[in-house]
GROMACS .gro file of C-alpha atoms in nm:
model
  398
    1UNK     CA    1   2.070  -0.333   1.767
    2UNK     CA    2   2.322  -0.504   1.538
    3UNK     CA    3   2.231  -0.425   1.175
    4UNK     CA    4   2.241  -0.794   1.081
    5UNK     CA    5   1.983  -0.885   1.346
    6UNK     CA    6   1.780  -0.575   1.262
    7UNK     CA    7   1.759  -0.685   0.899
    8UNK     CA    8   1.630  -1.025   1.009
    9UNK     CA    9   1.378  -0.863   1.242
   10UNK     CA   10   1.247  -0.643   0.960
   11UNK     CA   11   1.236  -0.940   0.721
   12UNK     CA   12   1.044  -1.161   0.964
   13UNK     CA   13   0.804  -0.878   1.046
   14UNK     CA   14   0.741  -0.819   0.675
   15UNK     CA   15   0.683  -1.190   0.623
   16UNK     CA   16   0.433  -1.201   0.909
   17UNK     CA   17   0.265  -0.884   0.778
   18UNK     CA   18   0.228  -1.048   0.438
   19UNK     CA   19   0.090  -1.373   0.584
   20UNK     CA   20  -0.177  -1.213   0.802
   21UNK     CA   21  -0.258  -0.960   0.528
   22UNK     CA   22  -0.320  -1.241   0.280
   23UNK     CA   23  -0.544  -1.417   0.535
   24UNK     CA   24  -0.745  -1.098   0.595
   25UNK     CA   25  -0.779  -0.988   0.234
   26UNK     CA   26  -0.850  -1.344   0.125
   27UNK     CA   27  -1.140  -1.358   0.371
   28UNK     CA   28  -1.267  -1.024   0.241
   29UNK     CA   29  -1.256  -1.145  -0.118
   30UNK     CA   30  -1.425  -1.473  -0.029
   31UNK     CA   31  -1.713  -1.324   0.169
   32UNK     CA   32  -1.783  -1.063  -0.099
   33UNK     CA   33  -1.778  -1.339  -0.358
   34UNK     CA   34  -2.013  -1.540  -0.136
   35UNK     CA   35  -2.249  -1.243  -0.096
   36UNK     CA   36  -2.269  -1.199  -0.472
   37UNK     CA   37  -2.326  -1.566  -0.552
   38UNK     CA   38  -2.599  -1.646  -0.299
   39UNK     CA   39  -2.911  -1.788  -0.462
   40UNK     CA   40  -3.193  -1.577  -0.327
   41UNK     CA   41  -3.568  -1.607  -0.349
   42UNK     CA   42  -3.576  -1.985  -0.406
   43UNK     CA   43  -3.882  -2.174  -0.295
   44UNK     CA   44  -3.687  -2.434  -0.099
   45UNK     CA   45  -3.509  -2.184   0.128
   46UNK     CA   46  -3.560  -2.224   0.501
   47UNK     CA   47  -3.778  -1.943   0.644
   48UNK     CA   48  -3.556  -1.657   0.756
   49UNK     CA   49  -3.276  -1.751   0.515
   50UNK     CA   50  -3.186  -1.481   0.260
   51UNK     CA   51  -3.001  -1.716   0.026
   52UNK     CA   52  -2.780  -2.020   0.005
   53UNK     CA   53  -2.493  -2.156  -0.202
   54UNK     CA   54  -2.349  -2.494  -0.287
   55UNK     CA   55  -1.978  -2.529  -0.359
   56UNK     CA   56  -1.716  -2.799  -0.406
   57UNK     CA   57  -1.355  -2.751  -0.302
   58UNK     CA   58  -1.066  -2.975  -0.208
   59UNK     CA   59  -1.266  -3.291  -0.272
   60UNK     CA   60  -1.557  -3.191  -0.047
   61UNK     CA   61  -1.902  -3.036  -0.085
   62UNK     CA   62  -2.016  -2.732   0.113
   63UNK     CA   63  -2.359  -2.582   0.172
   64UNK     CA   64  -2.363  -2.223   0.300
   65UNK     CA   65  -2.670  -2.027   0.411
   66UNK     CA   66  -2.702  -1.658   0.493
   67UNK     CA   67  -2.984  -1.550   0.723
   68UNK     CA   68  -3.184  -1.236   0.660
   69UNK     CA   69  -3.089  -1.113   1.005
   70UNK     CA   70  -2.994  -1.403   1.234
   71UNK     CA   71  -3.071  -1.772   1.292
   72UNK     CA   72  -3.347  -1.870   1.536
   73UNK     CA   73  -3.081  -2.004   1.774
   74UNK     CA   74  -2.710  -1.945   1.806
   75UNK     CA   75  -2.484  -2.246   1.743
   76UNK     CA   76  -2.247  -2.367   2.012
   77UNK     CA   77  -1.946  -2.270   1.797
   78UNK     CA   78  -1.947  -1.941   1.604
   79UNK     CA   79  -1.639  -1.845   1.400
   80UNK     CA   80  -1.521  -1.484   1.403
   81UNK     CA   81  -1.290  -1.309   1.157
   82UNK     CA   82  -1.093  -1.037   1.330
   83UNK     CA   83  -0.744  -1.141   1.433
   84UNK     CA   84  -0.620  -1.139   1.074
   85UNK     CA   85  -0.702  -0.767   1.061
   86UNK     CA   86  -0.561  -0.691   1.405
   87UNK     CA   87  -0.230  -0.862   1.339
   88UNK     CA   88  -0.203  -0.689   1.002
   89UNK     CA   89  -0.218  -0.357   1.188
   90UNK     CA   90   0.021  -0.471   1.463
   91UNK     CA   91   0.285  -0.589   1.214
   92UNK     CA   92   0.229  -0.283   0.996
   93UNK     CA   93   0.292  -0.049   1.288
   94UNK     CA   94   0.600  -0.253   1.379
   95UNK     CA   95   0.733  -0.205   1.025
   96UNK     CA   96   0.671   0.169   1.039
   97UNK     CA   97   0.873   0.184   1.360
   98UNK     CA   98   1.153  -0.044   1.242
   99UNK     CA   99   1.190   0.103   0.893
  100UNK     CA  100   1.091   0.470   0.922
  101UNK     CA  101   1.046   0.588   1.279
  102UNK     CA  102   1.366   0.449   1.435
  103UNK     CA  103   1.575   0.686   1.220
  104UNK     CA  104   1.339   0.960   1.098
  105UNK     CA  105   1.622   1.187   0.985
  106UNK     CA  106   1.730   0.919   0.738
  107UNK     CA  107   1.408   0.752   0.627
  108UNK     CA  108   1.121   0.989   0.705
  109UNK     CA  109   1.239   1.333   0.590
  110UNK     CA  110   1.406   1.471   0.281
  111UNK     CA  111   1.548   1.820   0.310
  112UNK     CA  112   1.495   1.880  -0.062
  113UNK     CA  113   1.122   1.818  -0.012
  114UNK     CA  114   1.066   1.995   0.320
  115UNK     CA  115   1.337   2.115   0.556
  116UNK     CA  116   1.166   2.017   0.881
  117UNK     CA  117   1.293   1.866   1.207
  118UNK     CA  118   1.263   1.484   1.212
  119UNK     CA  119   1.064   1.500   1.535
  120UNK     CA  120   0.801   1.723   1.374
  121UNK     CA  121   0.780   1.489   1.076
  122UNK     CA  122   0.738   1.191   1.307
  123UNK     CA  123   0.459   1.351   1.511
  124UNK     CA  124   0.284   1.473   1.195
  125UNK     CA  125   0.307   1.134   1.025
  126UNK     CA  126   0.153   0.951   1.320
  127UNK     CA  127  -0.104   1.221   1.394
  128UNK     CA  128  -0.221   1.243   1.034
  129UNK     CA  129  -0.305   0.872   1.028
  130UNK     CA  130  -0.528   0.912   1.333
  131UNK     CA  131  -0.691   1.230   1.199
  132UNK     CA  132  -0.773   1.066   0.866
  133UNK     CA  133  -0.953   0.782   1.046
  134UNK     CA  134  -1.152   1.029   1.256
  135UNK     CA  135  -1.262   1.224   0.947
  136UNK     CA  136  -1.358   0.907   0.762
  137UNK     CA  137  -1.548   0.769   1.063
  138UNK     CA  138  -1.738   1.096   1.109
  139UNK     CA  139  -1.839   1.091   0.741
  140UNK     CA  140  -1.959   0.732   0.775
  141UNK     CA  141  -2.202   0.844   1.046
  142UNK     CA  142  -2.379   1.080   0.806
  143UNK     CA  143  -2.649   0.995   0.552
  144UNK     CA  144  -2.389   1.029   0.277
  145UNK     CA  145  -2.268   0.676   0.351
  146UNK     CA  146  -2.584   0.537   0.187
  147UNK     CA  147  -2.500   0.714  -0.141
  148UNK     CA  148  -2.217   0.494  -0.265
  149UNK     CA  149  -2.091   0.710  -0.552
  150UNK     CA  150  -2.100   1.041  -0.365
  151UNK     CA  151  -1.944   0.893  -0.053
  152UNK     CA  152  -1.671   0.718  -0.253
  153UNK     CA  153  -1.590   1.042  -0.440
  154UNK     CA  154  -1.552   1.233  -0.114
  155UNK     CA  155  -1.339   0.969   0.057
  156UNK     CA  156  -1.122   0.915  -0.248
  157UNK     CA  157  -1.075   1.291  -0.284
  158UNK     CA  158  -0.975   1.311   0.083
  159UNK     CA  159  -0.713   1.039   0.040
  160UNK     CA  160  -0.585   1.208  -0.278
  161UNK     CA  161  -0.540   1.535  -0.087
  162UNK     CA  162  -0.356   1.345   0.185
  163UNK     CA  163  -0.125   1.193  -0.077
  164UNK     CA  164  -0.054   1.539  -0.222
  165UNK     CA  165   0.032   1.674   0.121
  166UNK     CA  166   0.241   1.374   0.222
  167UNK     CA  167   0.458   1.397  -0.090
  168UNK     CA  168   0.526   1.764  -0.012
  169UNK     CA  169   0.612   1.697   0.351
  170UNK     CA  170   0.782   1.357   0.385
  171UNK     CA  171   1.045   1.171   0.185
  172UNK     CA  172   0.903   1.006  -0.127
  173UNK     CA  173   0.905   0.650   0.003
  174UNK     CA  174   0.775   0.753   0.345
  175UNK     CA  175   0.491   0.948   0.182
  176UNK     CA  176   0.402   0.650  -0.036
  177UNK     CA  177   0.393   0.412   0.259
  178UNK     CA  178   0.196   0.652   0.479
  179UNK     CA  179  -0.084   0.673   0.223
  180UNK     CA  180  -0.102   0.295   0.253
  181UNK     CA  181  -0.085   0.323   0.632
  182UNK     CA  182  -0.384   0.560   0.631
  183UNK     CA  183  -0.594   0.324   0.418
  184UNK     CA  184  -0.483   0.019   0.617
  185UNK     CA  185  -0.560   0.189   0.948
  186UNK     CA  186  -0.909   0.284   0.827
  187UNK     CA  187  -0.967  -0.078   0.728
  188UNK     CA  188  -0.855  -0.222   1.063
  189UNK     CA  189  -1.038   0.049   1.259
  190UNK     CA  190  -1.354  -0.044   1.068
  191UNK     CA  191  -1.314  -0.399   1.194
  192UNK     CA  192  -1.228  -0.302   1.553
  193UNK     CA  193  -1.469  -0.013   1.610
  194UNK     CA  194  -1.767  -0.103   1.390
  195UNK     CA  195  -1.779  -0.450   1.234
  196UNK     CA  196  -1.688  -0.661   1.537
  197UNK     CA  197  -1.890  -0.447   1.786
  198UNK     CA  198  -2.192  -0.474   1.553
  199UNK     CA  199  -2.157  -0.850   1.548
  200UNK     CA  200  -2.114  -0.865   1.927
  201UNK     CA  201  -2.428  -0.654   1.975
  202UNK     CA  202  -2.631  -0.889   1.758
  203UNK     CA  203  -2.495  -1.197   1.937
  204UNK     CA  204  -2.573  -1.047   2.280
  205UNK     CA  205  -2.929  -0.968   2.168
  206UNK     CA  206  -2.983  -1.326   2.063
  207UNK     CA  207  -2.836  -1.455   2.390
  208UNK     CA  208  -3.086  -1.234   2.572
  209UNK     CA  209  -3.372  -1.369   2.362
  210UNK     CA  210  -3.422  -1.039   2.178
  211UNK     CA  211  -3.441  -1.022   1.795
  212UNK     CA  212  -3.122  -0.854   1.666
  213UNK     CA  213  -3.146  -0.514   1.501
  214UNK     CA  214  -3.082  -0.560   1.129
  215UNK     CA  215  -2.966  -0.197   1.095
  216UNK     CA  216  -2.670  -0.272   1.320
  217UNK     CA  217  -2.564  -0.556   1.094
  218UNK     CA  218  -2.610  -0.330   0.790
  219UNK     CA  219  -2.367  -0.074   0.933
  220UNK     CA  220  -2.108  -0.346   0.972
  221UNK     CA  221  -2.175  -0.465   0.616
  222UNK     CA  222  -2.118  -0.114   0.475
  223UNK     CA  223  -1.778  -0.085   0.648
  224UNK     CA  224  -1.685  -0.434   0.528
  225UNK     CA  225  -1.772  -0.331   0.172
  226UNK     CA  226  -1.553  -0.021   0.206
  227UNK     CA  227  -1.266  -0.244   0.317
  228UNK     CA  228  -1.317  -0.463   0.013
  229UNK     CA  229  -1.271  -0.166  -0.221
  230UNK     CA  230  -0.960  -0.051  -0.033
  231UNK     CA  231  -0.777  -0.382  -0.078
  232UNK     CA  232  -0.624  -0.341  -0.425
  233UNK     CA  233  -0.483   0.010  -0.361
  234UNK     CA  234  -0.324  -0.116  -0.038
  235UNK     CA  235  -0.172  -0.417  -0.213
  236UNK     CA  236  -0.030  -0.194  -0.487
  237UNK     CA  237   0.132   0.033  -0.229
  238UNK     CA  238   0.286  -0.264  -0.047
  239UNK     CA  239   0.449  -0.386  -0.368
  240UNK     CA  240   0.527  -0.055  -0.539
  241UNK     CA  241   0.711   0.081  -0.233
  242UNK     CA  242   1.001  -0.141  -0.346
  243UNK     CA  243   1.015   0.025  -0.690
  244UNK     CA  244   1.152   0.382  -0.715
  245UNK     CA  245   0.984   0.425  -1.054
  246UNK     CA  246   0.655   0.438  -0.862
  247UNK     CA  247   0.739   0.671  -0.575
  248UNK     CA  248   1.058   0.865  -0.655
  249UNK     CA  249   0.943   1.120  -0.911
  250UNK     CA  250   0.790   1.464  -0.888
  251UNK     CA  251   0.444   1.340  -0.987
  252UNK     CA  252   0.441   1.026  -0.772
  253UNK     CA  253   0.127   1.131  -0.587
  254UNK     CA  254  -0.062   1.151  -0.918
  255UNK     CA  255   0.059   0.804  -1.015
  256UNK     CA  256  -0.052   0.671  -0.677
  257UNK     CA  257  -0.397   0.830  -0.704
  258UNK     CA  258  -0.457   0.710  -1.060
  259UNK     CA  259  -0.347   0.351  -0.997
  260UNK     CA  260  -0.543   0.340  -0.672
  261UNK     CA  261  -0.851   0.453  -0.864
  262UNK     CA  262  -0.780   0.179  -1.118
  263UNK     CA  263  -0.764  -0.073  -0.833
  264UNK     CA  264  -1.101   0.041  -0.698
  265UNK     CA  265  -1.261   0.010  -1.042
  266UNK     CA  266  -1.111  -0.337  -1.095
  267UNK     CA  267  -1.249  -0.444  -0.758
  268UNK     CA  268  -1.589  -0.305  -0.861
  269UNK     CA  269  -1.581  -0.512  -1.181
  270UNK     CA  270  -1.535  -0.832  -0.981
  271UNK     CA  271  -1.799  -0.734  -0.725
  272UNK     CA  272  -2.047  -0.681  -1.009
  273UNK     CA  273  -1.934  -1.003  -1.175
  274UNK     CA  274  -2.005  -1.189  -0.851
  275UNK     CA  275  -2.364  -1.066  -0.885
  276UNK     CA  276  -2.386  -1.192  -1.242
  277UNK     CA  277  -2.335  -0.848  -1.401
  278UNK     CA  278  -2.031  -0.807  -1.624
  279UNK     CA  279  -1.935  -0.453  -1.720
  280UNK     CA  280  -1.597  -0.461  -1.892
  281UNK     CA  281  -1.579  -0.083  -1.886
  282UNK     CA  282  -1.452  -0.125  -1.529
  283UNK     CA  283  -1.154  -0.317  -1.668
  284UNK     CA  284  -1.091  -0.100  -1.976
  285UNK     CA  285  -1.085   0.231  -1.787
  286UNK     CA  286  -0.827   0.105  -1.530
  287UNK     CA  287  -0.603  -0.008  -1.817
  288UNK     CA  288  -0.597   0.345  -1.959
  289UNK     CA  289  -0.557   0.501  -1.613
  290UNK     CA  290  -0.250   0.287  -1.545
  291UNK     CA  291  -0.108   0.348  -1.894
  292UNK     CA  292  -0.152   0.724  -1.855
  293UNK     CA  293   0.003   0.720  -1.506
  294UNK     CA  294   0.309   0.532  -1.635
  295UNK     CA  295   0.346   0.768  -1.934
  296UNK     CA  296   0.288   1.088  -1.736
  297UNK     CA  297   0.537   1.006  -1.461
  298UNK     CA  298   0.807   0.858  -1.686
  299UNK     CA  299   1.146   1.037  -1.669
  300UNK     CA  300   1.151   1.302  -1.940
  301UNK     CA  301   1.460   1.296  -2.164
  302UNK     CA  302   1.674   1.605  -2.139
  303UNK     CA  303   1.780   1.797  -2.446
  304UNK     CA  304   2.143   1.711  -2.509
  305UNK     CA  305   2.379   2.007  -2.528
  306UNK     CA  306   2.647   2.030  -2.790
  307UNK     CA  307   2.931   1.909  -2.575
  308UNK     CA  308   3.191   1.662  -2.687
  309UNK     CA  309   3.375   1.655  -2.357
  310UNK     CA  310   3.400   1.316  -2.192
  311UNK     CA  311   3.295   1.286  -1.829
  312UNK     CA  312   3.592   1.132  -1.653
  313UNK     CA  313   3.545   0.848  -1.407
  314UNK     CA  314   3.746   1.036  -1.143
  315UNK     CA  315   3.479   1.306  -1.127
  316UNK     CA  316   3.205   1.045  -1.100
  317UNK     CA  317   3.395   0.851  -0.836
  318UNK     CA  318   3.434   1.164  -0.624
  319UNK     CA  319   3.056   1.210  -0.629
  320UNK     CA  320   3.004   0.843  -0.547
  321UNK     CA  321   3.246   0.863  -0.255
  322UNK     CA  322   3.063   1.159  -0.109
  323UNK     CA  323   2.709   1.036  -0.153
  324UNK     CA  324   2.702   0.660  -0.217
  325UNK     CA  325   3.009   0.474  -0.094
  326UNK     CA  326   2.958   0.595   0.264
  327UNK     CA  327   2.684   0.328   0.276
  328UNK     CA  328   2.760   0.108  -0.023
  329UNK     CA  329   3.096  -0.026   0.090
  330UNK     CA  330   3.204  -0.352   0.247
  331UNK     CA  331   3.255  -0.154   0.568
  332UNK     CA  332   3.020   0.148   0.552
  333UNK     CA  333   3.118   0.463   0.738
  334UNK     CA  334   2.764   0.602   0.759
  335UNK     CA  335   2.615   0.560   1.110
  336UNK     CA  336   2.375   0.266   1.144
  337UNK     CA  337   2.512   0.061   0.855
  338UNK     CA  338   2.739  -0.234   0.924
  339UNK     CA  339   2.700  -0.383   0.576
  340UNK     CA  340   2.616  -0.240   0.232
  341UNK     CA  341   2.239  -0.218   0.169
  342UNK     CA  342   2.117  -0.516  -0.035
  343UNK     CA  343   2.477  -0.636  -0.050
  344UNK     CA  344   2.561  -0.374  -0.315
  345UNK     CA  345   2.912  -0.234  -0.283
  346UNK     CA  346   3.019   0.057  -0.506
  347UNK     CA  347   3.372   0.094  -0.376
  348UNK     CA  348   3.552   0.022  -0.704
  349UNK     CA  349   3.522   0.116  -1.070
  350UNK     CA  350   3.431  -0.243  -1.154
  351UNK     CA  351   3.147  -0.232  -0.898
  352UNK     CA  352   3.014   0.097  -1.032
  353UNK     CA  353   3.026  -0.028  -1.390
  354UNK     CA  354   2.849  -0.349  -1.284
  355UNK     CA  355   2.563  -0.165  -1.114
  356UNK     CA  356   2.547   0.130  -1.355
  357UNK     CA  357   2.186   0.059  -1.462
  358UNK     CA  358   2.070   0.039  -1.100
  359UNK     CA  359   2.262   0.358  -1.017
  360UNK     CA  360   2.093   0.535  -1.307
  361UNK     CA  361   1.749   0.416  -1.198
  362UNK     CA  362   1.797   0.502  -0.831
  363UNK     CA  363   1.996   0.829  -0.847
  364UNK     CA  364   1.940   0.980  -1.192
  365UNK     CA  365   1.605   0.875  -1.341
  366UNK     CA  366   1.456   0.897  -0.992
  367UNK     CA  367   1.581   1.053  -0.672
  368UNK     CA  368   1.531   0.745  -0.457
  369UNK     CA  369   1.896   0.747  -0.354
  370UNK     CA  370   2.059   0.863  -0.138
  371UNK     CA  371   1.786   0.783   0.115
  372UNK     CA  372   1.604   1.103   0.199
  373UNK     CA  373   1.892   1.274   0.014
  374UNK     CA  374   2.061   1.280   0.353
  375UNK     CA  375   2.398   1.357   0.190
  376UNK     CA  376   2.248   1.639  -0.020
  377UNK     CA  377   2.332   1.516  -0.369
  378UNK     CA  378   2.272   1.801  -0.613
  379UNK     CA  379   2.097   1.786  -0.950
  380UNK     CA  380   2.427   1.874  -1.116
  381UNK     CA  381   2.591   1.570  -0.954
  382UNK     CA  382   2.306   1.345  -1.066
  383UNK     CA  383   2.342   1.480  -1.419
  384UNK     CA  384   2.716   1.414  -1.409
  385UNK     CA  385   2.658   1.049  -1.315
  386UNK     CA  386   2.390   1.018  -1.582
  387UNK     CA  387   2.615   1.158  -1.855
  388UNK     CA  388   2.897   0.922  -1.758
  389UNK     CA  389   2.663   0.620  -1.773
  390UNK     CA  390   2.527   0.730  -2.114
  391UNK     CA  391   2.881   0.769  -2.249
  392UNK     CA  392   2.975   0.430  -2.109
  393UNK     CA  393   2.680   0.267  -2.285
  394UNK     CA  394   2.760   0.430  -2.618
  395UNK     CA  395   3.108   0.283  -2.608
  396UNK     CA  396   3.299   0.580  -2.476
  397UNK     CA  397   3.385   0.403  -2.149
  398UNK     CA  398   3.555   0.708  -1.995
   0.00000   0.00000   0.00000
C-alpha cells in the first residue's frame, strides 16, 4: 500500500479507536457513578427497587431506578451497552496489525533487546495476549474473586510480570503497547464472555416467566467493576506510547507498573467518592508513585571526561546518514518509507540543528530511534551525537 494512504488508514483507525473507546469508558464511568449515588433504603421506593436517583442534565430532568434483581416485567425496548467495547477491540487489533504486525522486523523487535526472528516475536505477542486472558478468566472463577484486595494484588502482579517479560522480549514501544493490549483484551473479553451473556441469561429467564438468578448478575457486576479499575492504566498507555520518555528507557516497565498502580488508586478514590466516602490518601499516594517513577526513570547524567576536543559535524553527519537520514529524508531510501516520518527531514546541517532537541530526546536520552534499532546504532554513536548537541548548546557550534 502507498505510504501516504497507509498513514491516512492508520490515522482514521486511531480516530475511530479513540471515539469508540471514549464511548465505552464514558459509559463505564457513568454507570459506576450511578451505582455509587443511588439512594437506597428510602421509604418511597417501589417494591423490588434497590435505589433510585434524580438528575438534571442538558435542560432536562431524569429519574433512574435500579432493581434489586429485575423488574416484574421487561419493557418493550431495552438498551444494551456492548458495541462500544467490541469496536474498541476491533479497531485496536487493526492498529496492532497496521502499526506493528505488518512489519515486525521494524516495529516489533529490537535486536539489542532480544535477537529473535520477527515471526517468533509476532506469534509470541499474539499468543501472550490470549494466554493472559485465559489465566485471568480462570482466576475469576475461583473464590478469590470475592476478596477484592487479594484478587487485585494477584492480577496486578501478573500484569507486572507480563510487562517485565515484554520489555525483555519486544521493542520498547511494542512492549508498552502490548501491555495495554492485554488489559484492553481482558476488558472486552469480560464484556463478550461474561457481562453480556449474564444479561442475556437474565433476560431469557424473565421471558420464560422464571425469576432471574441474582448470582448471575453479580458475576457480571464483578467483571464490570474490574473493567472500571483497568480504564486509567489503559488510557495512560494509549497516550504515553507517543512519548519516548515513558517507554524508551531501561526501567520503562517499572514506570509503567507504578503509574498504572497510581491510575488504579485514583479510580478507587472516585469510586469511594461516588459512595460518599472521601479518602484523599488514594490521591496522595498516586502523586508520590508518579513522582518517583519520573525521577527513577529519568536519564542519568554521565560524568564528563576531561576532553577539550570538539566533536566535528562531519562525524555526526556520518552517523546520521547511516542511521537516521535513510528514513528522515525528502526521499527516504529505507524500504517502506516514501516520505520522512512526521515530516522531519534531517538531510542537511540546518535540519539537524533545527531538530537537535528532538534528536537528543529520541536517540540519546532514550533509545526510541532508530525504530527497533533496525540500523544498529551503537552507544558510542549515540554519545557522539549527544556530545555534539551539548557543545552546540554551550556556544561551541562545531
